[in-house]
Short mmCIF file of C-alpha atoms in Angstrom, two decimals:
data_model
loop_
_atom_site.label_atom_id
_atom_site.label_comp_id
_atom_site.label_asym_id
_atom_site.label_seq_id
_atom_site.Cartn_x
_atom_site.Cartn_y
_atom_site.Cartn_z
CA UNK A 1 49.49 233.54 170.04
CA UNK A 2 45.96 232.66 170.62
CA UNK A 3 43.88 231.90 167.64
CA UNK A 4 41.40 234.64 168.46
CA UNK A 5 44.30 237.17 168.44
CA UNK A 6 45.67 235.83 165.18
CA UNK A 7 42.17 236.16 163.64
CA UNK A 8 41.85 239.79 164.70
CA UNK A 9 45.12 240.61 162.94
CA UNK A 10 43.96 239.00 159.71
CA UNK A 11 44.81 241.39 156.79
CA UNK A 12 41.74 243.46 155.62
CA UNK A 13 39.20 241.37 157.48
CA UNK A 14 36.16 242.80 159.01
CA UNK A 15 35.50 241.01 162.32
CA UNK A 16 32.05 240.15 163.57
CA UNK A 17 32.20 239.28 167.22
CA UNK A 18 29.61 237.13 168.87
CA UNK A 19 28.59 236.95 172.39
CA UNK A 20 30.90 234.74 174.54
CA UNK A 21 29.59 232.13 176.94
CA UNK A 22 31.39 231.38 180.20
CA UNK A 23 32.93 227.83 180.21
CA UNK A 24 32.84 225.80 183.29
CA UNK A 25 35.89 226.13 185.45
CA UNK A 26 37.04 222.52 184.89
CA UNK A 27 36.40 222.66 181.02
CA UNK A 28 39.28 222.20 178.66
CA UNK A 29 38.00 223.57 175.34
CA UNK A 30 39.93 223.33 172.18
CA UNK A 31 40.46 226.50 170.21
CA UNK A 32 40.96 226.45 166.46
CA UNK A 33 40.44 228.80 163.47
CA UNK A 34 38.74 227.34 160.50
CA UNK A 35 38.06 228.66 156.92
CA UNK A 36 36.48 228.09 153.65
CA UNK A 37 37.83 229.27 150.36
CA UNK A 38 36.90 228.70 146.77
CA UNK A 39 40.27 229.25 145.10
CA UNK A 40 38.97 229.42 141.43
CA UNK A 41 41.77 226.84 140.48
CA UNK A 42 44.38 229.46 141.47
CA UNK A 43 43.10 232.22 139.04
CA UNK A 44 42.30 235.74 140.50
CA UNK A 45 39.72 238.24 139.75
CA UNK A 46 42.10 239.50 137.02
CA UNK A 47 41.98 236.12 135.33
CA UNK A 48 45.61 235.39 136.03
CA UNK A 49 46.86 232.08 137.35
CA UNK A 50 49.15 232.60 140.30
CA UNK A 51 49.23 229.77 142.96
CA UNK A 52 51.76 231.76 145.04
CA UNK A 53 49.22 234.60 145.26
CA UNK A 54 46.59 231.92 146.35
CA UNK A 55 48.96 230.66 149.05
CA UNK A 56 49.58 234.12 150.29
CA UNK A 57 45.91 234.80 150.63
CA UNK A 58 45.42 231.64 152.55
CA UNK A 59 48.42 232.26 154.78
CA UNK A 60 47.10 235.60 155.71
CA UNK A 61 44.01 233.98 157.20
CA UNK A 62 45.98 232.27 160.02
CA UNK A 63 43.58 229.36 159.93
CA UNK A 64 44.33 225.93 161.27
CA UNK A 65 41.95 223.97 159.16
CA UNK A 66 40.81 225.17 155.77
CA UNK A 67 38.32 223.75 153.25
CA UNK A 68 39.28 224.58 149.48
CA UNK A 69 36.85 224.29 146.67
CA UNK A 70 37.61 224.28 142.92
CA UNK A 71 41.14 222.61 143.33
CA UNK A 72 42.95 221.34 140.19
CA UNK A 73 45.18 218.35 140.32
CA UNK A 74 46.92 218.01 136.84
CA UNK A 75 43.63 219.22 135.36
CA UNK A 76 44.69 221.21 132.53
CA UNK A 77 46.47 224.22 130.99
CA UNK A 78 44.45 226.84 132.95
CA UNK A 79 46.54 225.71 136.10
CA UNK A 80 49.83 224.65 134.44
CA UNK A 81 48.74 220.84 135.03
CA UNK A 82 49.81 221.38 138.60
CA UNK A 83 48.90 219.42 141.63
CA UNK A 84 47.42 222.43 143.52
CA UNK A 85 46.45 220.44 146.61
CA UNK A 86 50.03 219.15 147.13
CA UNK A 87 51.79 222.37 146.08
CA UNK A 88 49.58 224.60 148.39
CA UNK A 89 50.27 222.24 151.36
CA UNK A 90 54.06 222.40 150.73
CA UNK A 91 53.99 226.17 150.42
CA UNK A 92 51.91 226.54 153.63
CA UNK A 93 53.62 223.70 155.61
CA UNK A 94 50.26 222.05 156.15
CA UNK A 95 48.63 218.45 155.89
CA UNK A 96 46.32 217.90 152.97
CA UNK A 97 43.50 215.66 151.88
CA UNK A 98 42.33 215.94 148.44
CA UNK A 99 38.93 214.63 147.43
CA UNK A 100 38.26 214.56 143.85
CA UNK A 101 34.86 215.08 142.21
CA UNK A 102 36.19 214.27 138.76
CA UNK A 103 38.86 211.68 137.94
CA UNK A 104 39.67 211.53 134.37
CA UNK A 105 41.96 209.52 132.27
CA UNK A 106 45.07 211.44 131.27
CA UNK A 107 45.31 213.13 127.81
CA UNK A 108 48.48 211.04 127.11
CA UNK A 109 49.70 207.63 128.11
CA UNK A 110 51.86 207.92 131.29
CA UNK A 111 50.65 211.27 132.33
CA UNK A 112 48.95 211.73 135.65
CA UNK A 113 45.14 211.51 135.96
CA UNK A 114 43.14 214.76 135.57
CA UNK A 115 41.43 215.60 138.66
CA UNK A 116 39.22 218.42 140.07
CA UNK A 117 37.50 218.63 143.48
CA UNK A 118 37.82 220.03 147.07
CA UNK A 119 40.66 219.79 149.61
CA UNK A 120 41.27 220.20 153.23
CA UNK A 121 44.49 221.73 154.58
CA UNK A 122 45.26 221.23 158.35
CA UNK A 123 47.91 222.15 160.86
CA UNK A 124 46.70 219.49 163.20
CA UNK A 125 47.12 215.65 162.78
CA UNK A 126 44.57 214.11 160.49
CA UNK A 127 43.50 210.82 162.18
CA UNK A 128 40.95 209.74 159.52
CA UNK A 129 39.66 210.93 156.15
CA UNK A 130 37.06 209.91 153.42
CA UNK A 131 35.84 211.16 150.16
CA UNK A 132 32.08 210.81 150.39
CA UNK A 133 29.53 210.55 147.65
CA UNK A 134 26.69 213.00 147.17
CA UNK A 135 24.16 213.65 144.38
CA UNK A 136 25.67 215.58 141.51
CA UNK A 137 24.82 216.74 138.04
CA UNK A 138 27.99 216.19 136.13
CA UNK A 139 29.54 218.98 133.88
CA UNK A 140 31.72 216.41 132.15
CA UNK A 141 29.02 214.53 130.14
CA UNK A 142 26.26 215.38 127.75
CA UNK A 143 22.76 215.05 129.08
CA UNK A 144 23.74 214.35 132.62
CA UNK A 145 21.22 213.02 135.23
CA UNK A 146 21.51 213.43 139.02
CA UNK A 147 23.60 210.54 140.36
CA UNK A 148 25.80 209.86 143.25
CA UNK A 149 29.42 211.10 142.62
CA UNK A 150 32.37 211.67 145.11
CA UNK A 151 33.76 215.11 146.34
CA UNK A 152 32.35 215.55 149.67
CA UNK A 153 35.31 215.54 151.91
CA UNK A 154 35.63 214.57 155.64
CA UNK A 155 38.79 214.69 157.81
CA UNK A 156 39.01 213.98 161.62
CA UNK A 157 41.49 216.23 163.17
CA UNK A 158 43.06 215.87 166.52
CA UNK A 159 42.99 219.24 168.11
CA UNK A 160 45.10 218.86 171.18
CA UNK A 161 43.29 215.71 172.21
CA UNK A 162 39.78 216.77 170.92
CA UNK A 163 38.71 214.85 167.76
CA UNK A 164 36.78 217.11 165.33
CA UNK A 165 34.95 216.18 162.23
CA UNK A 166 35.69 218.64 159.45
CA UNK A 167 33.77 218.58 156.13
CA UNK A 168 34.22 220.55 152.88
CA UNK A 169 31.51 220.75 150.20
CA UNK A 170 30.87 222.38 146.89
CA UNK A 171 27.16 222.30 145.96
CA UNK A 172 25.64 222.57 142.56
CA UNK A 173 25.80 226.05 141.03
CA UNK A 174 22.69 225.90 138.80
CA UNK A 175 19.62 228.05 139.39
CA UNK A 176 17.27 225.07 139.94
CA UNK A 177 17.78 224.12 143.66
CA UNK A 178 16.58 220.53 143.08
CA UNK A 179 20.12 219.14 142.98
CA UNK A 180 21.27 221.12 145.93
CA UNK A 181 18.34 220.05 147.99
CA UNK A 182 19.31 216.38 147.29
CA UNK A 183 23.00 217.21 148.27
CA UNK A 184 21.89 218.60 151.57
CA UNK A 185 20.00 215.37 152.20
CA UNK A 186 22.97 213.34 151.35
CA UNK A 187 25.33 215.43 153.49
CA UNK A 188 23.08 215.24 156.49
CA UNK A 189 23.14 211.34 156.00
CA UNK A 190 26.89 211.43 156.32
CA UNK A 191 26.92 213.67 159.27
CA UNK A 192 24.35 211.62 161.07
CA UNK A 193 26.75 208.69 161.13
CA UNK A 194 29.39 210.56 162.99
CA UNK A 195 29.55 211.48 166.54
CA UNK A 196 31.29 214.46 168.20
CA UNK A 197 31.84 218.00 167.16
CA UNK A 198 31.41 218.80 163.48
CA UNK A 199 32.34 221.74 161.23
CA UNK A 200 31.03 221.79 157.68
CA UNK A 201 32.39 224.41 155.28
CA UNK A 202 32.16 225.23 151.54
CA UNK A 203 30.73 226.91 148.71
CA UNK A 204 27.03 226.38 148.90
CA UNK A 205 26.11 228.24 145.88
CA UNK A 206 23.11 229.39 147.77
CA UNK A 207 22.53 231.87 150.60
CA UNK A 208 21.94 230.50 154.12
CA UNK A 209 18.31 231.56 153.93
CA UNK A 210 17.60 229.49 150.66
CA UNK A 211 14.76 226.78 151.12
CA UNK A 212 16.98 223.96 149.91
CA UNK A 213 19.43 224.75 152.72
CA UNK A 214 16.72 224.72 155.37
CA UNK A 215 17.13 221.14 156.45
CA UNK A 216 20.72 221.75 157.33
CA UNK A 217 19.78 223.94 160.23
CA UNK A 218 18.26 221.05 162.04
CA UNK A 219 21.66 219.67 162.73
CA UNK A 220 24.03 222.79 162.24
CA UNK A 221 23.98 226.49 162.56
CA UNK A 222 25.46 229.34 160.50
CA UNK A 223 28.53 230.57 162.05
CA UNK A 224 28.07 234.18 160.69
CA UNK A 225 24.44 234.90 160.31
CA UNK A 226 24.07 238.43 158.85
CA UNK A 227 27.79 238.39 157.81
CA UNK A 228 29.16 240.12 154.75
CA UNK A 229 28.76 238.83 151.12
CA UNK A 230 31.63 236.75 149.74
CA UNK A 231 30.96 236.57 146.07
CA UNK A 232 32.01 237.91 143.58
CA UNK A 233 35.24 238.95 145.30
CA UNK A 234 35.65 242.44 143.74
CA UNK A 235 32.24 243.75 144.67
CA UNK A 236 30.46 240.88 146.64
CA UNK A 237 26.60 240.63 146.70
CA UNK A 238 26.11 237.06 147.74
CA UNK A 239 26.98 235.18 150.95
CA UNK A 240 27.23 231.67 149.57
CA UNK A 241 30.67 230.71 151.10
CA UNK A 242 29.57 229.40 154.59
CA UNK A 243 31.18 228.11 157.75
CA UNK A 244 28.48 225.99 159.73
CA UNK A 245 29.03 224.25 163.06
CA UNK A 246 27.17 221.75 165.22
CA UNK A 247 25.89 222.14 168.79
CA UNK A 248 28.86 222.14 171.09
CA UNK A 249 31.04 224.40 168.83
CA UNK A 250 31.08 227.88 170.09
CA UNK A 251 31.83 230.69 167.70
CA UNK A 252 34.03 233.36 168.96
CA UNK A 253 34.44 235.54 165.86
CA UNK A 254 33.99 235.38 162.08
CA UNK A 255 35.92 237.11 159.35
CA UNK A 256 35.50 237.66 155.53
CA UNK A 257 38.83 238.59 154.04
CA UNK A 258 39.07 241.16 151.30
CA UNK A 259 41.36 239.64 148.67
CA UNK A 260 41.24 239.31 144.79
CA UNK A 261 43.30 236.16 144.68
CA UNK A 262 40.04 234.39 143.46
CA UNK A 263 36.72 235.34 142.36
CA UNK A 264 35.32 234.40 145.96
CA UNK A 265 36.39 235.82 149.25
CA UNK A 266 37.47 233.56 152.03
CA UNK A 267 35.45 233.13 155.23
CA UNK A 268 37.12 232.45 158.54
CA UNK A 269 35.71 231.50 162.05
CA UNK A 270 37.43 231.39 165.34
CA UNK A 271 35.75 228.50 167.39
CA UNK A 272 35.84 226.67 170.54
CA UNK A 273 35.11 223.07 170.68
CA UNK A 274 33.99 221.35 173.91
#
């Protein structure tokens, strides 16, 4: 079944179709469906932890490559000390790359390290991956200062012979946009080192029109301008979960799914990569 058809069948999704350009007769474009989803460490709007529910919400999207934010790996009691990245990949039959933002010593000797960050799930082969550093203001120390820290994930996926750079990010949540502005600058520096089609997704904690995100649009474009809000999930008022694409990536359709498996709604885009 074609990705665009699968996307149209996504449960409880409102589709926003974009105009289609006619490809040259000899072109061999690569179709894929991508998504971003802040999973809130597996907790739904009801506050209950249920990773099976999270997996079900992701499965319903029918996405090929998915960026996940707020992923716990042996982090704490709130997520039963589970390795959510590995567990979700197993439940969904997908490849996974986990990029920790925080990597802390275990509470007891011999226990796994406590990690929290972002992850990428992919149905396509992953030929390269890296956890990049961007500026962050830590939530794990007192009196933090902006400093480089990991948690900006990049994978290169082989989409039927086309190599696509896929990035997942989670930007600073504080009202002051200064750290987000520096994070945007850092991400653009990473993207500038890579050639070929690029897709950047994530929880930006700012709407697309926010001034601090402005420099992004020199290299990328918003896949769903004017699309529905994604946060909070029960009654969304802010569109802070974004899919962005580089020139050469054509957006066929976008979808924001109505689900309460997290405090955010997932955002999906069906794209063609030349």
